[in-house]
mmCIF file with all atom_site columns, C-alpha atoms in Angstrom:
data_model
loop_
_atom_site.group_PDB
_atom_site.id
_atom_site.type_symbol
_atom_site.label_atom_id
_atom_site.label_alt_id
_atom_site.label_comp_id
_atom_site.label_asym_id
_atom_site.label_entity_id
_atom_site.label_seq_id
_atom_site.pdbx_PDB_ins_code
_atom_site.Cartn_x
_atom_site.Cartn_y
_atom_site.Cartn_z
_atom_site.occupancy
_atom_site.B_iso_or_equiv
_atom_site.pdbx_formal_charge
_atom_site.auth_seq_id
_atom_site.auth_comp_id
_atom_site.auth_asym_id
_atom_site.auth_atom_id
_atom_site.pdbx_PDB_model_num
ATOM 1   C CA . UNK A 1 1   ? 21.440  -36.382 2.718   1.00 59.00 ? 1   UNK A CA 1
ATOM 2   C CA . UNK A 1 2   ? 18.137  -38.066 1.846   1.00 72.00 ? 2   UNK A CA 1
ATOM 3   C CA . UNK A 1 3   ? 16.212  -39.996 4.058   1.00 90.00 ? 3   UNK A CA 1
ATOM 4   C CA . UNK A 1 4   ? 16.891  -44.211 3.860   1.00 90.00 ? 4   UNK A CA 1
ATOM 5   C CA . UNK A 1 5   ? 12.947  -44.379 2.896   1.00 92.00 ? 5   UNK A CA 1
ATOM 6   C CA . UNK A 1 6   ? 14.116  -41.685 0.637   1.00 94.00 ? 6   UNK A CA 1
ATOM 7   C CA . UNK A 1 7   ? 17.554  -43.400 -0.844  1.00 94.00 ? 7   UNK A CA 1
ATOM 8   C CA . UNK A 1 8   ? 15.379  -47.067 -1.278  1.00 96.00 ? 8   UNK A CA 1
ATOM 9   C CA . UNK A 1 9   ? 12.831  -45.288 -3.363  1.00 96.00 ? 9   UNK A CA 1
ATOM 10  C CA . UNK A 1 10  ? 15.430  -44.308 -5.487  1.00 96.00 ? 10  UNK A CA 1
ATOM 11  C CA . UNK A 1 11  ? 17.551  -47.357 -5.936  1.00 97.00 ? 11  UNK A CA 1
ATOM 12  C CA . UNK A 1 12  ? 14.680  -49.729 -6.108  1.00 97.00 ? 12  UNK A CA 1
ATOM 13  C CA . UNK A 1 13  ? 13.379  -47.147 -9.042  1.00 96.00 ? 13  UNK A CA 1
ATOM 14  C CA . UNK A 1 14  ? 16.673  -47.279 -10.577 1.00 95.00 ? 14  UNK A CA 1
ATOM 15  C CA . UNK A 1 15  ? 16.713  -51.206 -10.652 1.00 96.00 ? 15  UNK A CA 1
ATOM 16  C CA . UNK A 1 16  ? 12.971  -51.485 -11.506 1.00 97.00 ? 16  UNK A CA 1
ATOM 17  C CA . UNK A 1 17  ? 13.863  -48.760 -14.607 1.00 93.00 ? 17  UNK A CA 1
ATOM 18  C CA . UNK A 1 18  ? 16.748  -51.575 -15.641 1.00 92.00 ? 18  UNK A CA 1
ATOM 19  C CA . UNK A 1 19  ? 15.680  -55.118 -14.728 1.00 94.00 ? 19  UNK A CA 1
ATOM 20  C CA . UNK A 1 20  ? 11.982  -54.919 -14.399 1.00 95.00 ? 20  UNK A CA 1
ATOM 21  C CA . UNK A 1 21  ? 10.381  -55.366 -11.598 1.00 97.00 ? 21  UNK A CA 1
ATOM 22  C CA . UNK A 1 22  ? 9.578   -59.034 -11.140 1.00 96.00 ? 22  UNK A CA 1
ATOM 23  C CA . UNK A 1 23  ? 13.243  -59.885 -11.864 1.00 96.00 ? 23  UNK A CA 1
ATOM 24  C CA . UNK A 1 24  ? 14.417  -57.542 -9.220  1.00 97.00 ? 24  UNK A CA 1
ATOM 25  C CA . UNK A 1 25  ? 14.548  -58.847 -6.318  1.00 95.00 ? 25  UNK A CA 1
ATOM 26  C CA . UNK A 1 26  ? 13.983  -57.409 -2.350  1.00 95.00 ? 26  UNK A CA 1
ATOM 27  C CA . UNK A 1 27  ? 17.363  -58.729 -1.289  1.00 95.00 ? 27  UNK A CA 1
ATOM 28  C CA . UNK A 1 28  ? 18.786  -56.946 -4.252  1.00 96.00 ? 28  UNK A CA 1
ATOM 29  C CA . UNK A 1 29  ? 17.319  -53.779 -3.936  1.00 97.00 ? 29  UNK A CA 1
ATOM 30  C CA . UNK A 1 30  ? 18.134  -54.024 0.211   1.00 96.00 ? 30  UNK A CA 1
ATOM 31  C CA . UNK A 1 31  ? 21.857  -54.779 -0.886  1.00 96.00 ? 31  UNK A CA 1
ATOM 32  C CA . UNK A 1 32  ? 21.824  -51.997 -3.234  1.00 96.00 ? 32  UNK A CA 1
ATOM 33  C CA . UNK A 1 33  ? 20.132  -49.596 -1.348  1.00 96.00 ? 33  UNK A CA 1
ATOM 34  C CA . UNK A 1 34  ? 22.388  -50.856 1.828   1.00 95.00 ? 34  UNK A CA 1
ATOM 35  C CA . UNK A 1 35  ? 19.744  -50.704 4.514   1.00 94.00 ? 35  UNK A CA 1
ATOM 36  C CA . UNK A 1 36  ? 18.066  -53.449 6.394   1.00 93.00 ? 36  UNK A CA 1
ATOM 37  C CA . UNK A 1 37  ? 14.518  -55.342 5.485   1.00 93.00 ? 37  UNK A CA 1
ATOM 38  C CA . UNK A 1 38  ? 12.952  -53.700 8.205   1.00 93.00 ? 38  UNK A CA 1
ATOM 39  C CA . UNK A 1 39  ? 13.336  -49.909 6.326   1.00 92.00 ? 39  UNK A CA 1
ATOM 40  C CA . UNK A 1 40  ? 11.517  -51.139 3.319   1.00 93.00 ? 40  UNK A CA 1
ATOM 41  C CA . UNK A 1 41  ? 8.765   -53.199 5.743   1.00 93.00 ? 41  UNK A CA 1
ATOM 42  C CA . UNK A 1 42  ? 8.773   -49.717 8.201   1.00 94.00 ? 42  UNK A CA 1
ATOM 43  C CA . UNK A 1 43  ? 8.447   -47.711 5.274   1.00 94.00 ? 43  UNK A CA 1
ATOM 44  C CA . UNK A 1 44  ? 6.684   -49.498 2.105   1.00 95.00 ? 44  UNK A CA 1
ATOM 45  C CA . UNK A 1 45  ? 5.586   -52.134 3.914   1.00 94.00 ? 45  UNK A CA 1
ATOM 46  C CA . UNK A 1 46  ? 5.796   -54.883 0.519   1.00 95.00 ? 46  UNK A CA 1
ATOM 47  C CA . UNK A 1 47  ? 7.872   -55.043 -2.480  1.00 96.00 ? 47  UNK A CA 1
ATOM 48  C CA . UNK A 1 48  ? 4.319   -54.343 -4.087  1.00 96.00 ? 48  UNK A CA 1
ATOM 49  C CA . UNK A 1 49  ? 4.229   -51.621 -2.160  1.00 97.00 ? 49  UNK A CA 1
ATOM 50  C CA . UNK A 1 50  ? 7.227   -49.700 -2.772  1.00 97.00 ? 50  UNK A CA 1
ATOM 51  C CA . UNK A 1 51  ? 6.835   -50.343 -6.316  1.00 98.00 ? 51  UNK A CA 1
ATOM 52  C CA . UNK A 1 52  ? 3.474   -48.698 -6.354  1.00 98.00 ? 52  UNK A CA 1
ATOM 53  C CA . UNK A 1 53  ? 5.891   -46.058 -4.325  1.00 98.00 ? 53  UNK A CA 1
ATOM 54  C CA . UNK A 1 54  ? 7.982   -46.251 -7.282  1.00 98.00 ? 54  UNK A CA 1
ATOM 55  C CA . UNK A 1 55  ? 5.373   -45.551 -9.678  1.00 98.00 ? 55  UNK A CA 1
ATOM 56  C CA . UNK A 1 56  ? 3.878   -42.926 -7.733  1.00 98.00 ? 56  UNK A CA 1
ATOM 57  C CA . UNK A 1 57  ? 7.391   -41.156 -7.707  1.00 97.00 ? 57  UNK A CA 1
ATOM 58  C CA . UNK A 1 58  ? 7.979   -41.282 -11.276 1.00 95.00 ? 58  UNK A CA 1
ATOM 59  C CA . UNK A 1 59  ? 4.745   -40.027 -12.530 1.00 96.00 ? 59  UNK A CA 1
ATOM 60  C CA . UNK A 1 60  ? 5.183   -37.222 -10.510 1.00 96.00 ? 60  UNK A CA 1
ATOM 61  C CA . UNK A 1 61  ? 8.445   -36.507 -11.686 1.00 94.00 ? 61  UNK A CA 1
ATOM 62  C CA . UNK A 1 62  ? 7.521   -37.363 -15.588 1.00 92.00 ? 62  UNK A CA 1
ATOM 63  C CA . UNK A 1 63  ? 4.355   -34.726 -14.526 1.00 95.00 ? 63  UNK A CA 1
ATOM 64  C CA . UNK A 1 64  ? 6.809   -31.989 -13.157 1.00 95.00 ? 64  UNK A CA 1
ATOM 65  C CA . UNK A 1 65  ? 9.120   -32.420 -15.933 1.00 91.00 ? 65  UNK A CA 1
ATOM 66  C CA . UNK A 1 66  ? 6.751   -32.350 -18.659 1.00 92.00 ? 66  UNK A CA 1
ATOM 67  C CA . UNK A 1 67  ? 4.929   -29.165 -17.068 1.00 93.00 ? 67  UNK A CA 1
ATOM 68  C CA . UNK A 1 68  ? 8.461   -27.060 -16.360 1.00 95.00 ? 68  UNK A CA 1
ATOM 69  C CA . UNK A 1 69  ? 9.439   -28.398 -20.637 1.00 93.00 ? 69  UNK A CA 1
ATOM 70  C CA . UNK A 1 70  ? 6.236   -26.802 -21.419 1.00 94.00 ? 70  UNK A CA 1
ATOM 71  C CA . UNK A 1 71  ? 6.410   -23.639 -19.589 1.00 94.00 ? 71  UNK A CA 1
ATOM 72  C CA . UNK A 1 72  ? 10.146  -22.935 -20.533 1.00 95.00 ? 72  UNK A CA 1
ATOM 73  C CA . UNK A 1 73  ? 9.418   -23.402 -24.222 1.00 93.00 ? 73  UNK A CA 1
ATOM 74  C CA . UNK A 1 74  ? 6.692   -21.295 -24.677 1.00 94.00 ? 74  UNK A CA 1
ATOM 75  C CA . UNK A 1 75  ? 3.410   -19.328 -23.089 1.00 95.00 ? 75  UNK A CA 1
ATOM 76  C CA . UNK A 1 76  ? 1.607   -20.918 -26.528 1.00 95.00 ? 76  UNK A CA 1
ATOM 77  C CA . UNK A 1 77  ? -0.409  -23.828 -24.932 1.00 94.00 ? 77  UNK A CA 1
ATOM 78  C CA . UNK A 1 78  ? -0.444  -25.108 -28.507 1.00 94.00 ? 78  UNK A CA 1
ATOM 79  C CA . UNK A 1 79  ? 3.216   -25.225 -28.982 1.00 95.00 ? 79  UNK A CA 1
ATOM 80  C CA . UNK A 1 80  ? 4.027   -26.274 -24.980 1.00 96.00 ? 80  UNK A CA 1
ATOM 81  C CA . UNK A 1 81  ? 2.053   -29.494 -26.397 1.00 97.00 ? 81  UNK A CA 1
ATOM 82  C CA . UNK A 1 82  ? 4.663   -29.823 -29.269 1.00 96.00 ? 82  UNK A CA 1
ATOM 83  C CA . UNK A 1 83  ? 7.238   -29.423 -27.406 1.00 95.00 ? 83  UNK A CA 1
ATOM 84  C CA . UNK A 1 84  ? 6.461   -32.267 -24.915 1.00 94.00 ? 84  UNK A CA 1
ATOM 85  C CA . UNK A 1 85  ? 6.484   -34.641 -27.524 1.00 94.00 ? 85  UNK A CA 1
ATOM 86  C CA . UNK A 1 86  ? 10.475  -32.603 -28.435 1.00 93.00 ? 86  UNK A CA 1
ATOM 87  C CA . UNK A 1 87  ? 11.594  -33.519 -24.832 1.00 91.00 ? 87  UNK A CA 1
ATOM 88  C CA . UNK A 1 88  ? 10.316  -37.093 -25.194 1.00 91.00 ? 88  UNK A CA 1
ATOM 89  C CA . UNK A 1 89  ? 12.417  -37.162 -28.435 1.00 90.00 ? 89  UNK A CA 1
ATOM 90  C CA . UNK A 1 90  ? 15.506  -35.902 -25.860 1.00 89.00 ? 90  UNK A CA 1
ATOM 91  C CA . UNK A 1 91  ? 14.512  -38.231 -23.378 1.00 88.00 ? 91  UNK A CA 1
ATOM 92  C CA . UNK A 1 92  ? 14.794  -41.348 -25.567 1.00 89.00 ? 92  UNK A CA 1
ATOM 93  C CA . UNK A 1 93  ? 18.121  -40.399 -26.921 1.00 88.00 ? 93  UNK A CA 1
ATOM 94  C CA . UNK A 1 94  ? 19.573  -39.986 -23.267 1.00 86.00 ? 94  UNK A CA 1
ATOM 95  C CA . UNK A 1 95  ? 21.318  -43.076 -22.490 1.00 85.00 ? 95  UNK A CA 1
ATOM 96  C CA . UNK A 1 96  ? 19.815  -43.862 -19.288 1.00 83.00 ? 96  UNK A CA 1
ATOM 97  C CA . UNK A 1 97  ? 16.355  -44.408 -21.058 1.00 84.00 ? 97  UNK A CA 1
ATOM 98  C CA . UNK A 1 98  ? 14.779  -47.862 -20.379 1.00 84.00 ? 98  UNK A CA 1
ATOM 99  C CA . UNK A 1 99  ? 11.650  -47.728 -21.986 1.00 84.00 ? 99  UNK A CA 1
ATOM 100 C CA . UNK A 1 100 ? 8.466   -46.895 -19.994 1.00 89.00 ? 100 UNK A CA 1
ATOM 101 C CA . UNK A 1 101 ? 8.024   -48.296 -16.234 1.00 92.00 ? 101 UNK A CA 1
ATOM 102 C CA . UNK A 1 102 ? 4.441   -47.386 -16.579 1.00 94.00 ? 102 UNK A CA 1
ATOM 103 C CA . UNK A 1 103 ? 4.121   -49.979 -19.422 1.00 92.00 ? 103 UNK A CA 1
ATOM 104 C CA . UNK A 1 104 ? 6.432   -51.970 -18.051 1.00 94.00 ? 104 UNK A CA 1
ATOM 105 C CA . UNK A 1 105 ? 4.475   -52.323 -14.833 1.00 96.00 ? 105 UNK A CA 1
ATOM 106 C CA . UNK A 1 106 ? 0.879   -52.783 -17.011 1.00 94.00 ? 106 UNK A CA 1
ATOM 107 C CA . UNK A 1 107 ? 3.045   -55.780 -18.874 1.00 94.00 ? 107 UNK A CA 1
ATOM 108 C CA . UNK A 1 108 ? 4.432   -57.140 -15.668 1.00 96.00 ? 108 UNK A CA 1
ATOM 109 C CA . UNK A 1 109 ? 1.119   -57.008 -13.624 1.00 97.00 ? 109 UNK A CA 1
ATOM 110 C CA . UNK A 1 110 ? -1.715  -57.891 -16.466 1.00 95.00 ? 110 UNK A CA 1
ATOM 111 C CA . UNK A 1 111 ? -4.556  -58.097 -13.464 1.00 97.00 ? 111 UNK A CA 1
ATOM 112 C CA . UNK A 1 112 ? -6.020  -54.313 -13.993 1.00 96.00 ? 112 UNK A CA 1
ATOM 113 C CA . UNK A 1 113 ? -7.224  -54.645 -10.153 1.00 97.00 ? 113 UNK A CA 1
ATOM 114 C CA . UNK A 1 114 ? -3.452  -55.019 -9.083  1.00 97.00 ? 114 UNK A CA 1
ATOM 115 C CA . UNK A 1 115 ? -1.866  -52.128 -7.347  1.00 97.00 ? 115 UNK A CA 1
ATOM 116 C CA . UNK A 1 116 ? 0.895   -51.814 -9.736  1.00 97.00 ? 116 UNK A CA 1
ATOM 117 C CA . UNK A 1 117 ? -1.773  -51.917 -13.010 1.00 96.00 ? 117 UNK A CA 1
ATOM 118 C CA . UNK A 1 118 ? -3.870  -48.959 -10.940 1.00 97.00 ? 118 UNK A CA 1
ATOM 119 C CA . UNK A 1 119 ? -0.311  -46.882 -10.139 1.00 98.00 ? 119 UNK A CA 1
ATOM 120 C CA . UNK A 1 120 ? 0.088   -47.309 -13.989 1.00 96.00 ? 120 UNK A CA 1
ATOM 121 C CA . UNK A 1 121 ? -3.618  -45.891 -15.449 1.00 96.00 ? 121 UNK A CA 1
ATOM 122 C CA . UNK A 1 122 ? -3.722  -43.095 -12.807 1.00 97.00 ? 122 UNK A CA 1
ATOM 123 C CA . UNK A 1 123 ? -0.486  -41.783 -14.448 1.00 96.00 ? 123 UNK A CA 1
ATOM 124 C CA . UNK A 1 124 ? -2.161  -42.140 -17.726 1.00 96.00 ? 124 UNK A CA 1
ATOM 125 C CA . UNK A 1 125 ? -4.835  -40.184 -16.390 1.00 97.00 ? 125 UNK A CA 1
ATOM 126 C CA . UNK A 1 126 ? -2.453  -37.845 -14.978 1.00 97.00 ? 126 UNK A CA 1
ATOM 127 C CA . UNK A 1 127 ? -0.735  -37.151 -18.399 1.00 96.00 ? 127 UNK A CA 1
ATOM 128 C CA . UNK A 1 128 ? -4.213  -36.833 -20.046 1.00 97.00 ? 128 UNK A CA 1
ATOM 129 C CA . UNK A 1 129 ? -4.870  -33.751 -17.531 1.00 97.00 ? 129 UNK A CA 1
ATOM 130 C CA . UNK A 1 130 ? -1.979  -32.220 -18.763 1.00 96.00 ? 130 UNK A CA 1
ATOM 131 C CA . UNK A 1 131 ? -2.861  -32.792 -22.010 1.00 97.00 ? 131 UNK A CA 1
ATOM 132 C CA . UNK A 1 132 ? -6.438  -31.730 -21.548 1.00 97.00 ? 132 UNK A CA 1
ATOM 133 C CA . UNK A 1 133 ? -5.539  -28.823 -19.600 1.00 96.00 ? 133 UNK A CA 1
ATOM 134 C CA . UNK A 1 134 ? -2.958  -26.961 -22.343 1.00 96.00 ? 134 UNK A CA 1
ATOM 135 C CA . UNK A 1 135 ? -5.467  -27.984 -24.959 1.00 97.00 ? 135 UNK A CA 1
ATOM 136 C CA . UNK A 1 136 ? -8.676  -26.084 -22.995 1.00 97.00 ? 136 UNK A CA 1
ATOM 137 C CA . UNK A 1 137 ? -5.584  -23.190 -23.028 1.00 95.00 ? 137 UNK A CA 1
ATOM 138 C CA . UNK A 1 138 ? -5.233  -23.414 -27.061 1.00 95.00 ? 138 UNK A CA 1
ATOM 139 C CA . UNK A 1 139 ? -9.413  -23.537 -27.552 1.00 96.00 ? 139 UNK A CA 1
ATOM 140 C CA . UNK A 1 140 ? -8.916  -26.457 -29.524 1.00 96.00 ? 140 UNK A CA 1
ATOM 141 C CA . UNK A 1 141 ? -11.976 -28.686 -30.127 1.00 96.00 ? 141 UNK A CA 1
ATOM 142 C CA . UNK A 1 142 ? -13.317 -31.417 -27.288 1.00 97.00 ? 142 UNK A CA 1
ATOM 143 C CA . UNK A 1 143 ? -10.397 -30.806 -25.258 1.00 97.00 ? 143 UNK A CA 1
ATOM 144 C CA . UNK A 1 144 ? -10.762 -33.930 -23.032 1.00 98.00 ? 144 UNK A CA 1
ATOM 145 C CA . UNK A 1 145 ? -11.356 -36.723 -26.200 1.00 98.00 ? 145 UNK A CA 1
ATOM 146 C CA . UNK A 1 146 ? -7.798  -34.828 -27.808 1.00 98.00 ? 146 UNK A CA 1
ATOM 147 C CA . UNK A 1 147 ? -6.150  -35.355 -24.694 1.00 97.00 ? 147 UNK A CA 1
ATOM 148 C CA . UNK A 1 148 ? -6.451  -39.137 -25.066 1.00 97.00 ? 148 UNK A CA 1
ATOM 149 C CA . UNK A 1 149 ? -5.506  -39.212 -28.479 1.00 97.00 ? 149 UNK A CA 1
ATOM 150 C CA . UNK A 1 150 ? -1.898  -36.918 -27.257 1.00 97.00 ? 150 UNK A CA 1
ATOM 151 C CA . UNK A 1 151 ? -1.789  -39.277 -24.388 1.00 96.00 ? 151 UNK A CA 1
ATOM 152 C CA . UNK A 1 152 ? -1.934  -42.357 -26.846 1.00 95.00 ? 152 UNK A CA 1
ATOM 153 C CA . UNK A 1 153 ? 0.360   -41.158 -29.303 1.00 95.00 ? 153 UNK A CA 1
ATOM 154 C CA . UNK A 1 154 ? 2.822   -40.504 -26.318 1.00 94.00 ? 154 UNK A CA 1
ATOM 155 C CA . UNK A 1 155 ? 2.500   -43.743 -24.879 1.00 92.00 ? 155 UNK A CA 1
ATOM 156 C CA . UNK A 1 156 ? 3.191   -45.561 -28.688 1.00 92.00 ? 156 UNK A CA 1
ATOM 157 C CA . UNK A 1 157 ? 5.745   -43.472 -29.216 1.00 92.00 ? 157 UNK A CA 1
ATOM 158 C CA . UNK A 1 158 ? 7.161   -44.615 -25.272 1.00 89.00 ? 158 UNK A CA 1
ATOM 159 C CA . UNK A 1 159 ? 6.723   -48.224 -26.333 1.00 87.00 ? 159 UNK A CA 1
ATOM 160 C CA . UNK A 1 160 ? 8.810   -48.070 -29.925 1.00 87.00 ? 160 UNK A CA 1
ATOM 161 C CA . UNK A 1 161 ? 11.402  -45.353 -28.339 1.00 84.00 ? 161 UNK A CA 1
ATOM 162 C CA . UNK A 1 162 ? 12.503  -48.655 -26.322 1.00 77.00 ? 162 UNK A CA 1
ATOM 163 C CA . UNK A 1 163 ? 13.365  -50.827 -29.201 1.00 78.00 ? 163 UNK A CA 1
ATOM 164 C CA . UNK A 1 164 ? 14.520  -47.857 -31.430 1.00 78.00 ? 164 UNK A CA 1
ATOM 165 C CA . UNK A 1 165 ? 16.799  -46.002 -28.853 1.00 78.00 ? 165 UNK A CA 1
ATOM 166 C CA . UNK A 1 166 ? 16.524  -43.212 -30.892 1.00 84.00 ? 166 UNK A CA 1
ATOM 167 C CA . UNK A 1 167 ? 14.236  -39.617 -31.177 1.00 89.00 ? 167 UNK A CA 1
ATOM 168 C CA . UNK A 1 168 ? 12.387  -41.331 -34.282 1.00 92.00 ? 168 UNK A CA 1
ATOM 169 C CA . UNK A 1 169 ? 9.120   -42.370 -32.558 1.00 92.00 ? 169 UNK A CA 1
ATOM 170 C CA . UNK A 1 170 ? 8.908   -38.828 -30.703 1.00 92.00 ? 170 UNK A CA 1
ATOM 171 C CA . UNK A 1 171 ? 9.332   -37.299 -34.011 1.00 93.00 ? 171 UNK A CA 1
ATOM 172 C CA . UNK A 1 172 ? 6.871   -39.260 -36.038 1.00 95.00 ? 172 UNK A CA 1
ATOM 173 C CA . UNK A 1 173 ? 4.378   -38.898 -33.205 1.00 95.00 ? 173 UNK A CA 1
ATOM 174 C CA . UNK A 1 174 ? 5.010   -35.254 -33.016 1.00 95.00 ? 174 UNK A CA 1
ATOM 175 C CA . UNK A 1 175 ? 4.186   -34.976 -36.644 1.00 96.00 ? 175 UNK A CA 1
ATOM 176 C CA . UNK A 1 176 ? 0.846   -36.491 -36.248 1.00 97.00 ? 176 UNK A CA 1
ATOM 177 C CA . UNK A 1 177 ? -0.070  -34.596 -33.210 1.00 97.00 ? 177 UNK A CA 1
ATOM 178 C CA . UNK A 1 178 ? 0.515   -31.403 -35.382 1.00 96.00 ? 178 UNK A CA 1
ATOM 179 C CA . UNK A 1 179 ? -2.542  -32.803 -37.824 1.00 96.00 ? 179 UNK A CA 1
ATOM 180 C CA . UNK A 1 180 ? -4.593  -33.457 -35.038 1.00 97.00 ? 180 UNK A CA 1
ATOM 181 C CA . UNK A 1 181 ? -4.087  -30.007 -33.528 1.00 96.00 ? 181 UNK A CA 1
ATOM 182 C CA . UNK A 1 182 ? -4.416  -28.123 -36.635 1.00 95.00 ? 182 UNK A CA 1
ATOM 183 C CA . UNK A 1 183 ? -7.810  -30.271 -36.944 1.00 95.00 ? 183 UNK A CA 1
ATOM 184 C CA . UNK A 1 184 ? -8.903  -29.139 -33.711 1.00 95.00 ? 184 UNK A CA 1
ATOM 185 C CA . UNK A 1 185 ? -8.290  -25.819 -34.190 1.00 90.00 ? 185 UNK A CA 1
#
């Protein structure tokens, strides 16, 4: 059974995910979450505070998830970067999808010096070293500046996915990450 810090993380995640996170309410996610104020102030401390916690959570869970897609569908670094852009094509046909929370919190907290807006570029940054990492494994040109292009393209294709609720932005990204791989090869 998981801990109450634990089982509030992932309610107020799964509310955030749905309703945003300024419309979401503490007395909401308390209800939901069915502990009392003092868990989240013991615990997180702030709403801001537990959404960073939420943010934190999720990137390493997008990380992990990304990193074990990779590894199952190939030992090609080159083709483990194809095929992340394949699961994100899964991932926006799964009915659960609700766009990006990392964009979502970037639109929600447009101060870059908030702690939600800083949660949100250090997962960027996050995804980039994946990026930059399998692309130093393929010997493809300037590893690092092709990360941020992969990392871009992902993020676009994150922010149509959530109007289209279908696999068409992963697709039409993955096609153009296939021209800039071949050109970096």
């Amino acid at each position: 059974m998981p801990s109450k810090s634990a089982h509030l993380l992932h309610t107020a995640r799964s509310l955030f995910e749905k309703e945003g996170f300024h419309a979401t309410g503490i007395d909401r996610i308390l209800t939901e979450a069915k502990v009392a104020k003092m868990t989240l102030y013991n615990n997180f401390g702030s709403k801001e505070q537990l959404i960073v916690a939420v943010l934190e959570d999720s990137s390493a869970s997008m990380i992990d998830r990304l990193e074990q897609t990779a590894q199952i569908a190939s030992k090609d670094p080159y083709m483990q970067i194809l095929a992340i852009f394949d699961a994100f094509g899964d991932w926006y046909t799964d009915p659960s999808f609700c766009g990006c929370m990392f964009q979502a919190a970037v639109a929600e907290f447009p101060d870059p010096d908030s702690l939600p807006a800083i949660a949100a570029r250090k997962h960027h940054e996050r995804i980039c070293t994946v990026f930059e990492s399998m692309c130093s494994r393929a010997q493809l040109a300037d590893p690092a500046r092709l990360a941020q292009k992969l990392a871009m393209l992902a993020s676009g294709a994150n922010c149509v996915a959530r109007q289209a609720k279908n696999r068409a932005p992963a697709d039409d990204a993955r096609c153009i990450v296939e021209l800039l791989l071949e050109r970096a090869s």
